[in-house]
Amino acid sequence: MAEPLGDLTRTHTCGALRADDVGADVTLLGWVHRVRDLGGVTFVDIRDRAGISQVVVRDDDALMTAVKRLRSEYVIGVRGVVQRRSDDTVNAKIVTGEVEVLAREIRVLNEAKTPPFQIAEDSPVSEEVRLRYRYLDLRRPRLQQNIGLRHRVTMATRKYFDANGFWEIETPILAKSTPEGARDFLVPSRLHPGEFYALPQSPQIFKQILMVAGMDRYFQIVRCFRDEDQRADRQLEFTQIDVEMSFARPETVYGVIEPLMQAIFQEIGRDVTLPMRRMPYAEAIAKYGSDKPDLRCGLEIHELSDVFRDSEFRVFKQIVADGGTVRGFAVPGGNRYSRSQLDVLVEQAKQMGFTGLIWVRPGEPPLSSVKALGEPTLRPALDRVKAAKDDLLLMAAGPGDTTSKLLGQLRLAIAKKDNLLNPEAFEFLWVTEFPLLEYHDEDGRWYSMHHPFTSPVDEDVDKLESDPGAVRAKAYDLVLNGSEIGGGSVRIHDAGLQSRIFTRLGISDEEAKLRFGFFLEALTYGTPPHGGIALGVDRIVALLSGESSIREVIAFPKTANALDLMAGAPSPVDAKQLRELHLKPQK
Ligand code: ASP
């Protein structure tokens, strides 16, 4: 039976008591974490968000009756006096481990059913059960820490932006379709039959309009919605730190975001060295085969085409003559791979899509998997990739980007296999100058690589019609350890250029007017040059807390196939609700 809270008032959290508190009269409120009956004395661990304290109950009859009733997860109030633990019961693993509370009163504030899994133990539980009973899962220390860290990250963010003259401004959730390229969630309008709001994929248009409106510096910690098929670690709704500022060049944005990252990483006591590295997209692809290179390991890809232009190996010579490339990288310590390990590597490369992977062991003379390759070409190739004698050179040939991308995949696979990615390191990188447009063969047209409001690099504007694929954008991604944690751009602020881009994208004037007419009109009323970025809160907090899934840092995430197992969403609704929304279920 539950007893009333009455006059019980918390004096300390369960994580607060220290040796200095010995002798103090305290009241703790929390959950029964564990009960250990040692005969004559019983220890009750009481837990709240802040930690765990040990409560001792001696042979005091009245209290013993209360203690006998206690089960895991009962909610209790304890009044008592803090005392030093005996030497053999000091627990150095917890911050309150030097002291305990000698109970004078224990009140059961609520009982609890036996939970489907132990909160006190980090025993493995299926994710399905964890998500169904999320409120119990959230009581476990790991998730409490993650959610606490998330709170500190968003607080640090708000503090930082406030100190730097940014205003947090809310933008609508019931909005009009935004152009981030994913599917929209639609909300049927009851008041306007047959019409729909869209949940924002991002506040992109609104934040740009705020710049037109003279708001100068905006940020928002905002939920965004994208109705995508659930790939790997995505959520239908996710949180971004969304930023926009007037009179911005890409460097202006980096200058604001880098110290923000510093402030955020302070929350886990880590320093971030500034300025962060920058690398144009084309270089990232050529050297690392990825637009989000993990720079925790070197393994840089080098251009070797010139070395093989006149090679005795006809395959390479021909590929280079036809405009292709030969590229390769050195694997640190790779010379120790046995012959059979090399065979496995070559096989693995085939499965990745390589037409051929060639290895070279440095030595006197160097030894290659291709007999036709002799010392006169192998030596300069080894020098180019800076292979030491313990290293191994891996090479492939073909079209430049394809070859680099394949080598990039292999580079990562080897780095993981050989433990070259230090889990303690944080390597930030700005990838800059993304291409503005990408061509899709399926429907034979150009698409924005970022979104259609992204500004081309000034020198490239002339190529919009003549060589669209070569136009670089003032677009950038912030990459951390091979994960994209944010992306943004300087925007087009000129209505004329904006319609030129729409034409290039095959969006007719009519369609542009229908979808973004209000925005295009706004641009004509004195729009300042502006730019911004959005950073993924879920991903950042996951990286900070060392979690591999963003579900571990979201209080109520959906499963990988988009279900809320606790509340049971999505769910059918009744016919009346549908009628009111002017919807007819299709059978
Ligand atoms: N709206 C973009 C996004 O959500 C970010 C930006 O361009 O600021 O990815």
XYZ file of C-alpha atoms and ligand atoms in Angstrom:
596
model
C 0.000 0.000 0.000
C 1.252 3.423 -0.926
C 1.786 6.049 1.730
C 1.374 9.789 1.159
C 4.363 12.011 0.462
C 3.198 14.107 3.407
C 5.923 16.368 4.705
C 8.834 14.489 3.089
C 10.978 17.090 1.361
C 14.111 16.138 -0.535
C 17.256 17.568 1.037
C 19.751 15.891 -1.305
C 19.655 13.920 -4.518
C 20.801 10.321 -4.364
C 24.071 11.297 -6.028
C 24.952 14.189 -3.723
C 26.158 12.781 -0.413
C 29.887 12.927 0.393
C 32.146 12.460 3.407
C 31.566 16.138 4.303
C 27.914 15.363 4.941
C 28.586 12.920 7.773
C 26.281 13.768 10.668
C 23.694 15.557 8.525
C 19.993 14.791 8.736
C 18.844 14.050 5.222
C 15.784 13.074 3.212
C 16.230 11.131 -0.016
C 13.471 10.336 -2.506
C 13.845 7.774 -5.252
C 13.530 4.211 -6.465
C 14.666 1.017 -4.797
C 17.630 -0.037 -6.879
C 18.637 -3.090 -4.866
C 17.918 -4.618 -1.455
C 20.523 -6.784 0.281
C 19.440 -8.503 3.462
C 22.554 -9.561 5.363
C 20.701 -10.726 8.461
C 20.607 -8.140 11.216
C 21.377 -5.401 8.780
C 19.786 -4.635 5.434
C 21.209 -2.395 2.731
C 18.822 -0.575 0.427
C 20.287 1.203 -2.581
C 18.125 4.171 -3.456
C 18.411 5.657 -6.924
C 17.356 8.830 -8.669
C 18.558 10.675 -11.768
C 21.642 11.902 -9.949
C 22.978 8.611 -8.649
C 22.712 5.980 -5.959
C 23.002 6.130 -2.177
C 23.232 3.297 0.284
C 20.669 3.217 3.086
C 21.267 1.002 6.130
C 18.576 -0.401 8.326
C 19.489 -2.047 11.598
C 17.383 -4.302 13.797
C 14.810 -1.695 14.408
C 11.514 -3.579 14.320
C 9.275 -0.873 12.969
C 11.588 -0.088 10.087
C 12.293 -3.723 9.354
C 8.622 -4.296 8.549
C 8.791 -1.528 5.970
C 12.073 -2.855 4.586
C 10.713 -6.379 4.225
C 8.078 -5.037 1.835
C 10.570 -3.350 -0.456
C 11.006 -4.665 -3.978
C 12.991 -3.341 -6.906
C 11.590 -0.126 -8.355
C 9.346 0.729 -5.404
C 9.296 4.477 -4.893
C 10.447 5.392 -1.395
C 11.276 8.283 0.863
C 14.053 7.849 3.408
C 14.868 10.032 6.377
C 18.059 9.407 8.262
C 21.494 10.517 9.242
C 24.622 10.330 7.090
C 27.413 8.185 8.479
C 30.785 7.018 7.248
C 30.726 3.482 5.816
C 32.778 0.849 7.503
C 36.071 0.236 5.651
C 34.907 -3.046 4.163
C 31.764 -1.520 2.682
C 33.345 1.598 1.075
C 32.566 1.534 -2.650
C 35.119 3.476 -4.679
C 33.111 2.951 -7.878
C 30.358 5.400 -6.972
C 30.701 9.024 -5.883
C 28.581 8.492 -2.773
C 30.533 5.343 -1.915
C 32.212 6.661 1.249
C 28.970 7.273 3.114
C 25.590 5.747 3.839
C 22.339 6.885 5.372
C 21.280 5.264 8.649
C 17.520 5.192 8.209
C 15.130 6.596 10.750
C 12.069 6.448 8.569
C 11.251 4.691 5.300
C 8.039 5.498 3.524
C 6.767 3.487 0.554
C 5.362 6.132 -1.777
C 4.432 3.643 -4.436
C 4.761 0.003 -5.274
C 5.946 -1.356 -8.616
C 5.244 -4.444 -10.615
C 8.263 -6.610 -11.293
C 9.868 -4.920 -14.291
C 10.368 -6.979 -17.476
C 14.102 -6.412 -17.132
C 16.452 -5.429 -14.345
C 17.108 -1.713 -14.114
C 20.015 -2.317 -11.756
C 21.872 -4.609 -14.107
C 23.235 -3.822 -17.511
C 21.972 -7.179 -18.723
C 21.257 -7.460 -22.431
C 17.615 -6.827 -23.295
C 16.149 -6.880 -26.795
C 15.616 -3.444 -28.262
C 11.960 -4.274 -28.798
C 11.400 -4.781 -25.073
C 13.497 -1.723 -24.248
C 11.419 0.465 -26.544
C 8.100 -0.967 -25.406
C 8.993 -0.159 -21.796
C 10.989 2.946 -22.628
C 10.143 4.549 -19.264
C 11.971 1.702 -17.533
C 14.822 1.704 -20.021
C 15.217 5.433 -19.410
C 15.739 4.737 -15.706
C 18.973 2.897 -16.497
C 22.064 4.978 -15.763
C 23.389 4.826 -19.327
C 20.304 6.438 -20.837
C 19.969 8.881 -17.975
C 23.501 10.042 -18.719
C 22.808 10.284 -22.450
C 19.652 12.305 -21.968
C 21.430 14.512 -19.428
C 24.266 15.098 -21.876
C 21.794 15.952 -24.600
C 20.250 18.557 -22.315
C 23.669 20.056 -21.601
C 24.502 20.166 -25.316
C 21.330 22.057 -26.165
C 21.808 24.399 -23.191
C 25.421 25.109 -24.222
C 24.153 25.776 -27.742
C 21.515 28.240 -26.584
C 23.989 29.996 -24.330
C 26.553 30.250 -27.112
C 24.156 31.664 -29.680
C 22.649 34.096 -27.219
C 26.120 35.404 -26.361
C 26.824 35.863 -30.068
C 23.774 37.886 -30.972
C 21.589 35.120 -32.410
C 17.894 35.033 -31.663
C 16.014 31.777 -31.279
C 12.930 32.153 -33.443
C 10.269 29.497 -33.884
C 9.073 28.621 -37.362
C 5.841 26.794 -38.210
C 5.366 23.055 -37.842
C 2.226 23.189 -39.941
C 3.945 24.518 -43.001
C 4.183 24.307 -46.738
C 6.234 21.667 -48.446
C 9.988 22.503 -48.252
C 12.528 21.480 -50.820
C 14.972 19.186 -48.996
C 14.324 16.429 -51.466
C 12.727 13.797 -49.224
C 9.058 12.887 -48.994
C 6.869 15.213 -46.932
C 4.579 14.260 -44.086
C 1.237 15.766 -44.957
C -1.418 16.977 -42.529
C -4.914 17.200 -43.973
C -6.738 20.423 -43.268
C -10.192 20.065 -41.727
C -11.068 23.678 -42.376
C -9.924 23.634 -45.996
C -11.176 20.422 -47.568
C -8.713 18.731 -49.900
C -5.796 20.898 -48.788
C -2.760 19.912 -46.772
C -0.049 21.307 -44.595
C 3.393 19.723 -44.767
C 5.548 19.109 -41.719
C 8.858 20.896 -42.284
C 11.756 18.852 -43.619
C 13.722 21.846 -42.394
C 12.876 25.499 -41.748
C 14.930 26.413 -44.828
C 12.583 28.865 -46.496
C 11.430 30.404 -43.231
C 14.945 31.016 -41.998
C 15.877 32.667 -45.268
C 12.763 34.814 -45.067
C 13.823 35.812 -41.556
C 16.964 37.236 -43.160
C 14.818 39.157 -45.653
C 12.918 40.337 -42.578
C 16.080 41.817 -41.083
C 16.420 39.333 -38.205
C 20.132 39.186 -38.980
C 21.172 36.168 -36.917
C 18.785 33.278 -36.275
C 19.058 29.891 -34.671
C 16.580 27.277 -33.587
C 16.832 23.849 -32.037
C 14.165 22.390 -34.195
C 12.425 19.157 -35.053
C 12.451 18.226 -38.730
C 10.412 15.539 -40.448
C 11.319 13.447 -43.473
C 9.196 10.548 -44.615
C 12.047 8.394 -45.808
C 12.403 4.658 -45.934
C 14.163 3.821 -42.717
C 17.788 3.382 -43.644
C 20.218 2.183 -40.990
C 20.192 4.783 -38.256
C 17.575 7.315 -39.359
C 14.521 8.646 -37.591
C 11.433 10.109 -39.260
C 11.731 13.072 -36.939
C 15.088 14.396 -35.879
C 16.489 17.497 -34.258
C 18.697 20.083 -35.879
C 20.576 23.103 -34.656
C 19.398 25.345 -37.463
C 21.311 28.552 -38.157
C 21.102 31.438 -40.612
C 22.978 34.736 -40.740
C 23.013 37.791 -42.932
C 26.092 39.101 -44.750
C 27.759 35.714 -44.548
C 30.483 34.072 -46.600
C 31.268 30.398 -45.977
C 34.130 31.529 -43.698
C 31.660 33.565 -41.624
C 29.657 30.422 -40.973
C 32.768 28.382 -40.093
C 33.801 31.172 -37.733
C 30.520 30.868 -35.841
C 30.189 27.082 -35.842
C 33.748 26.181 -34.824
C 33.583 27.831 -31.368
C 30.096 26.343 -30.968
C 31.647 22.907 -31.408
C 34.266 23.881 -28.865
C 31.541 24.847 -26.393
C 29.646 21.618 -27.031
C 32.717 19.403 -26.647
C 33.545 21.189 -23.389
C 30.502 19.366 -22.031
C 32.467 16.112 -22.137
C 35.671 17.837 -21.117
C 37.283 17.655 -24.542
C 39.217 20.363 -26.335
C 38.682 21.074 -29.995
C 41.615 22.618 -31.834
C 40.698 25.518 -34.081
C 40.633 26.329 -36.909
C 39.310 23.045 -38.231
C 40.709 21.595 -41.437
C 39.044 22.475 -44.735
C 39.110 20.468 -47.916
C 37.347 21.054 -51.216
C 34.958 18.284 -52.218
C 37.036 17.372 -55.299
C 40.104 16.823 -53.128
C 38.160 14.774 -50.572
C 36.914 12.478 -53.327
C 40.324 12.170 -54.994
C 42.313 11.623 -51.778
C 39.857 9.721 -49.628
C 37.215 8.532 -52.067
C 34.486 10.068 -49.904
C 32.748 13.377 -49.294
C 32.985 12.624 -45.582
C 36.485 11.319 -45.065
C 37.479 9.856 -41.740
C 40.785 11.568 -41.042
C 41.648 9.554 -37.967
C 43.847 7.432 -40.199
C 46.137 8.619 -43.004
C 45.954 6.129 -45.862
C 45.725 8.949 -48.370
C 45.064 7.992 -51.979
C 47.689 9.202 -54.478
C 47.574 9.795 -58.193
C 49.937 7.374 -59.969
C 48.796 7.726 -63.585
C 51.961 9.517 -64.714
C 54.098 6.710 -63.289
C 52.284 4.143 -65.406
C 51.836 6.165 -68.608
C 54.727 4.320 -70.256
C 54.571 1.232 -68.113
C 55.488 -2.248 -69.268
C 52.120 -3.342 -67.854
C 49.802 -2.907 -70.798
C 46.525 -2.861 -68.841
C 47.570 0.229 -66.873
C 49.156 1.878 -69.878
C 45.959 1.487 -71.896
C 43.681 2.752 -69.120
C 45.834 5.874 -68.719
C 45.984 6.398 -72.496
C 42.161 6.258 -72.559
C 41.907 9.044 -69.974
C 41.604 6.823 -66.910
C 43.759 6.861 -63.804
C 45.895 4.641 -61.644
C 45.628 5.439 -57.950
C 46.790 3.833 -54.758
C 47.578 4.176 -51.080
C 50.009 2.773 -48.561
C 48.744 0.525 -45.775
C 50.863 1.165 -42.667
C 52.504 -2.092 -41.594
C 50.770 -3.932 -44.464
C 53.941 -5.744 -45.462
C 53.302 -8.151 -42.610
C 50.156 -9.502 -44.328
C 50.708 -13.114 -45.328
C 50.156 -14.265 -48.867
C 46.795 -15.783 -47.945
C 45.719 -12.563 -46.191
C 46.534 -10.697 -49.397
C 44.427 -13.160 -51.385
C 41.513 -12.515 -49.026
C 41.990 -8.762 -49.479
C 41.969 -9.062 -53.268
C 38.813 -11.178 -53.071
C 37.158 -8.663 -50.734
C 38.050 -5.891 -53.192
C 36.379 -7.811 -56.014
C 33.206 -7.996 -53.975
C 33.349 -4.228 -53.447
C 33.370 -3.798 -57.217
C 37.081 -3.525 -58.035
C 37.987 -4.965 -61.439
C 41.432 -5.610 -60.039
C 43.370 -4.746 -56.922
C 47.137 -4.842 -57.194
C 49.484 -5.008 -54.239
C 53.158 -4.143 -54.019
C 55.519 -5.068 -51.204
C 58.442 -2.658 -50.833
C 61.821 -4.433 -50.774
C 64.934 -5.136 -52.758
C 63.490 -5.527 -55.310
C 59.826 -4.647 -54.693
C 57.415 -7.487 -55.223
C 54.017 -7.106 -56.890
C 50.977 -9.267 -57.528
C 51.446 -8.401 -61.212
C 54.613 -10.014 -62.527
C 54.855 -7.647 -65.485
C 55.481 -4.709 -63.155
C 59.181 -4.141 -62.671
C 61.307 -2.088 -60.316
C 61.523 0.998 -62.623
C 57.795 1.687 -62.183
C 57.243 0.136 -58.764
C 59.955 2.209 -57.100
C 58.503 5.627 -58.076
C 54.999 4.377 -57.229
C 56.157 3.339 -53.736
C 57.905 6.683 -53.303
C 54.804 8.588 -54.388
C 52.605 6.963 -51.731
C 55.461 7.349 -49.216
C 55.477 3.635 -48.432
C 58.030 2.682 -45.767
C 59.506 -0.791 -45.916
C 56.904 -2.233 -43.524
C 54.030 -0.854 -45.582
C 52.083 -2.221 -48.495
C 50.986 -0.371 -51.624
C 47.492 -1.091 -52.940
C 46.563 0.173 -56.414
C 43.674 0.129 -58.815
C 42.973 1.653 -62.212
C 39.908 3.073 -63.936
C 37.947 6.335 -64.147
C 39.242 8.797 -61.515
C 36.274 9.215 -59.168
C 35.213 5.571 -59.365
C 38.731 4.383 -58.607
C 39.079 6.737 -55.657
C 35.665 5.801 -54.272
C 36.506 2.096 -54.382
C 39.915 2.682 -52.827
C 38.158 4.868 -50.245
C 35.900 1.981 -49.218
C 38.850 -0.363 -49.014
C 40.801 2.225 -47.024
C 38.054 2.315 -44.394
C 37.655 -1.456 -44.294
C 41.402 -1.849 -43.688
C 41.473 0.968 -41.131
C 38.701 -0.763 -39.175
C 40.271 -4.216 -39.492
C 43.722 -3.002 -38.427
C 42.354 -0.767 -35.616
C 43.728 2.410 -37.149
C 40.688 4.503 -36.114
C 41.364 5.780 -32.623
C 38.003 5.773 -30.807
C 39.259 8.582 -28.550
C 40.150 10.959 -31.389
C 37.843 13.633 -32.804
C 38.832 14.709 -36.310
C 36.751 17.560 -37.657
C 36.785 18.592 -41.280
C 34.926 21.128 -43.395
C 34.283 19.694 -46.842
C 33.782 22.724 -49.072
C 32.808 23.629 -52.623
C 30.440 20.775 -53.280
C 29.205 20.555 -56.859
C 26.044 22.633 -57.240
C 24.258 20.101 -59.419
C 24.241 16.398 -60.065
C 22.902 14.644 -63.110
C 20.493 11.746 -62.725
C 20.612 9.300 -65.597
C 17.209 7.782 -64.727
C 15.273 10.853 -65.773
C 18.008 12.696 -67.644
C 17.987 15.913 -65.640
C 19.988 17.948 -63.178
C 19.214 18.034 -59.456
C 20.528 20.299 -56.714
C 23.088 18.476 -54.661
C 22.142 20.478 -51.560
C 18.907 22.389 -52.211
C 17.881 24.811 -54.942
C 18.621 27.926 -52.849
C 22.349 27.204 -52.701
C 24.570 29.810 -54.310
C 27.076 28.875 -57.000
C 30.678 29.997 -56.506
C 30.929 33.450 -58.131
C 33.526 32.450 -60.769
C 31.406 29.463 -61.860
C 28.083 31.219 -62.497
C 28.922 31.577 -66.191
C 29.105 27.811 -66.569
C 25.509 27.245 -65.376
C 24.266 26.682 -68.907
C 27.432 25.579 -70.729
C 28.927 23.136 -68.209
C 26.517 22.658 -65.297
C 28.425 19.698 -63.834
C 31.491 21.879 -63.302
C 29.717 24.548 -61.259
C 30.877 24.538 -57.656
C 28.549 25.639 -54.865
C 29.163 27.729 -51.787
C 28.073 24.632 -49.901
C 29.859 22.864 -47.072
C 29.497 19.921 -44.759
C 30.955 19.568 -41.306
C 32.382 16.072 -40.931
C 33.470 14.406 -37.715
C 35.279 11.049 -37.778
C 33.732 10.168 -41.125
C 30.154 11.175 -40.176
C 28.423 14.183 -41.614
C 27.254 16.173 -38.605
C 26.035 19.223 -40.457
C 25.656 20.896 -43.786
C 24.761 24.262 -45.176
C 25.492 26.891 -47.759
C 25.557 30.510 -48.708
C 22.246 31.165 -50.430
C 21.181 32.849 -53.595
C 19.881 36.294 -52.662
C 19.177 37.472 -56.171
C 15.770 36.628 -57.635
C 17.153 36.586 -61.206
C 19.838 34.012 -60.400
C 17.293 32.002 -58.433
C 15.020 31.660 -61.478
C 18.022 30.736 -63.641
C 18.714 27.866 -61.237
C 15.087 26.745 -61.342
C 15.287 26.692 -65.148
C 18.479 24.626 -64.955
C 16.644 22.208 -62.646
C 13.842 21.896 -65.138
C 11.382 23.621 -62.783
C 9.073 25.709 -64.928
C 8.195 29.295 -64.006
C 4.683 28.154 -63.217
C 5.796 25.344 -60.954
C 8.329 27.593 -59.214
C 5.597 30.154 -58.650
C 3.232 27.554 -57.279
C 5.749 26.011 -54.907
C 7.933 28.932 -53.890
C 6.189 31.999 -55.318
C 5.966 33.705 -51.930
C 9.647 33.128 -51.378
C 10.717 34.378 -54.809
C 8.654 37.462 -54.249
C 10.261 38.015 -50.835
C 13.696 37.892 -52.487
C 12.801 40.936 -54.565
C 12.293 43.205 -51.542
C 15.910 43.822 -50.588
C 17.401 40.512 -49.505
C 20.811 40.667 -47.833
C 23.465 38.138 -48.830
C 23.033 35.326 -46.306
C 23.965 31.778 -45.467
C 23.642 29.148 -42.803
C 23.876 25.589 -41.723
C 22.010 22.858 -39.891
C 23.724 20.470 -37.484
C 22.298 17.124 -36.399
C 21.788 17.080 -32.637
C 21.061 13.358 -32.472
C 24.246 12.419 -34.303
C 26.401 14.866 -32.325
C 25.161 13.610 -28.957
C 25.611 10.006 -30.102
C 29.223 10.732 -31.059
C 29.836 12.531 -27.756
C 28.432 9.700 -25.694
C 30.155 6.999 -27.737
C 26.848 5.456 -28.822
C 26.676 3.890 -32.248
C 22.929 4.461 -32.647
C 21.073 7.765 -32.369
C 18.210 5.823 -30.740
C 20.319 5.744 -27.561
C 20.248 9.530 -27.263
C 16.578 10.167 -28.084
C 14.092 9.805 -25.235
C 11.341 8.275 -27.354
C 12.766 7.027 -30.635
C 10.975 4.970 -33.224
C 12.197 1.555 -34.264
C 14.202 1.039 -37.423
C 10.904 0.431 -39.211
C 9.273 3.594 -37.945
C 7.123 2.276 -35.095
C 6.564 3.760 -31.672
C 6.312 0.499 -29.742
C 5.417 2.155 -26.461
C 2.494 4.308 -27.554
C 1.615 2.142 -30.532
C 1.965 4.617 -33.365
C 1.083 4.753 -36.154
C -2.442 3.469 -35.471
C -5.781 3.380 -37.238
C -8.175 6.238 -36.460
C -11.934 6.118 -36.365
C -14.110 6.785 -39.368
C -15.525 9.992 -37.899
C -12.074 11.525 -37.635
C -11.381 10.630 -41.244
C -14.685 12.096 -42.403
C -13.951 15.350 -40.633
C -10.678 15.528 -42.487
C -12.440 14.813 -45.766
C -10.442 11.604 -46.157
C -11.663 8.268 -47.401
C -9.570 5.214 -46.565
C -8.576 3.363 -49.747
C -9.019 -0.346 -49.463
N 18.232 23.083 -44.583
C 19.454 22.352 -44.746
C 19.270 20.943 -44.207
O 18.366 20.681 -43.430
C 20.592 22.970 -44.033
C 20.955 24.326 -44.536
O 21.143 24.497 -45.749
O 21.106 25.220 -43.687
O 20.053 20.075 -44.525
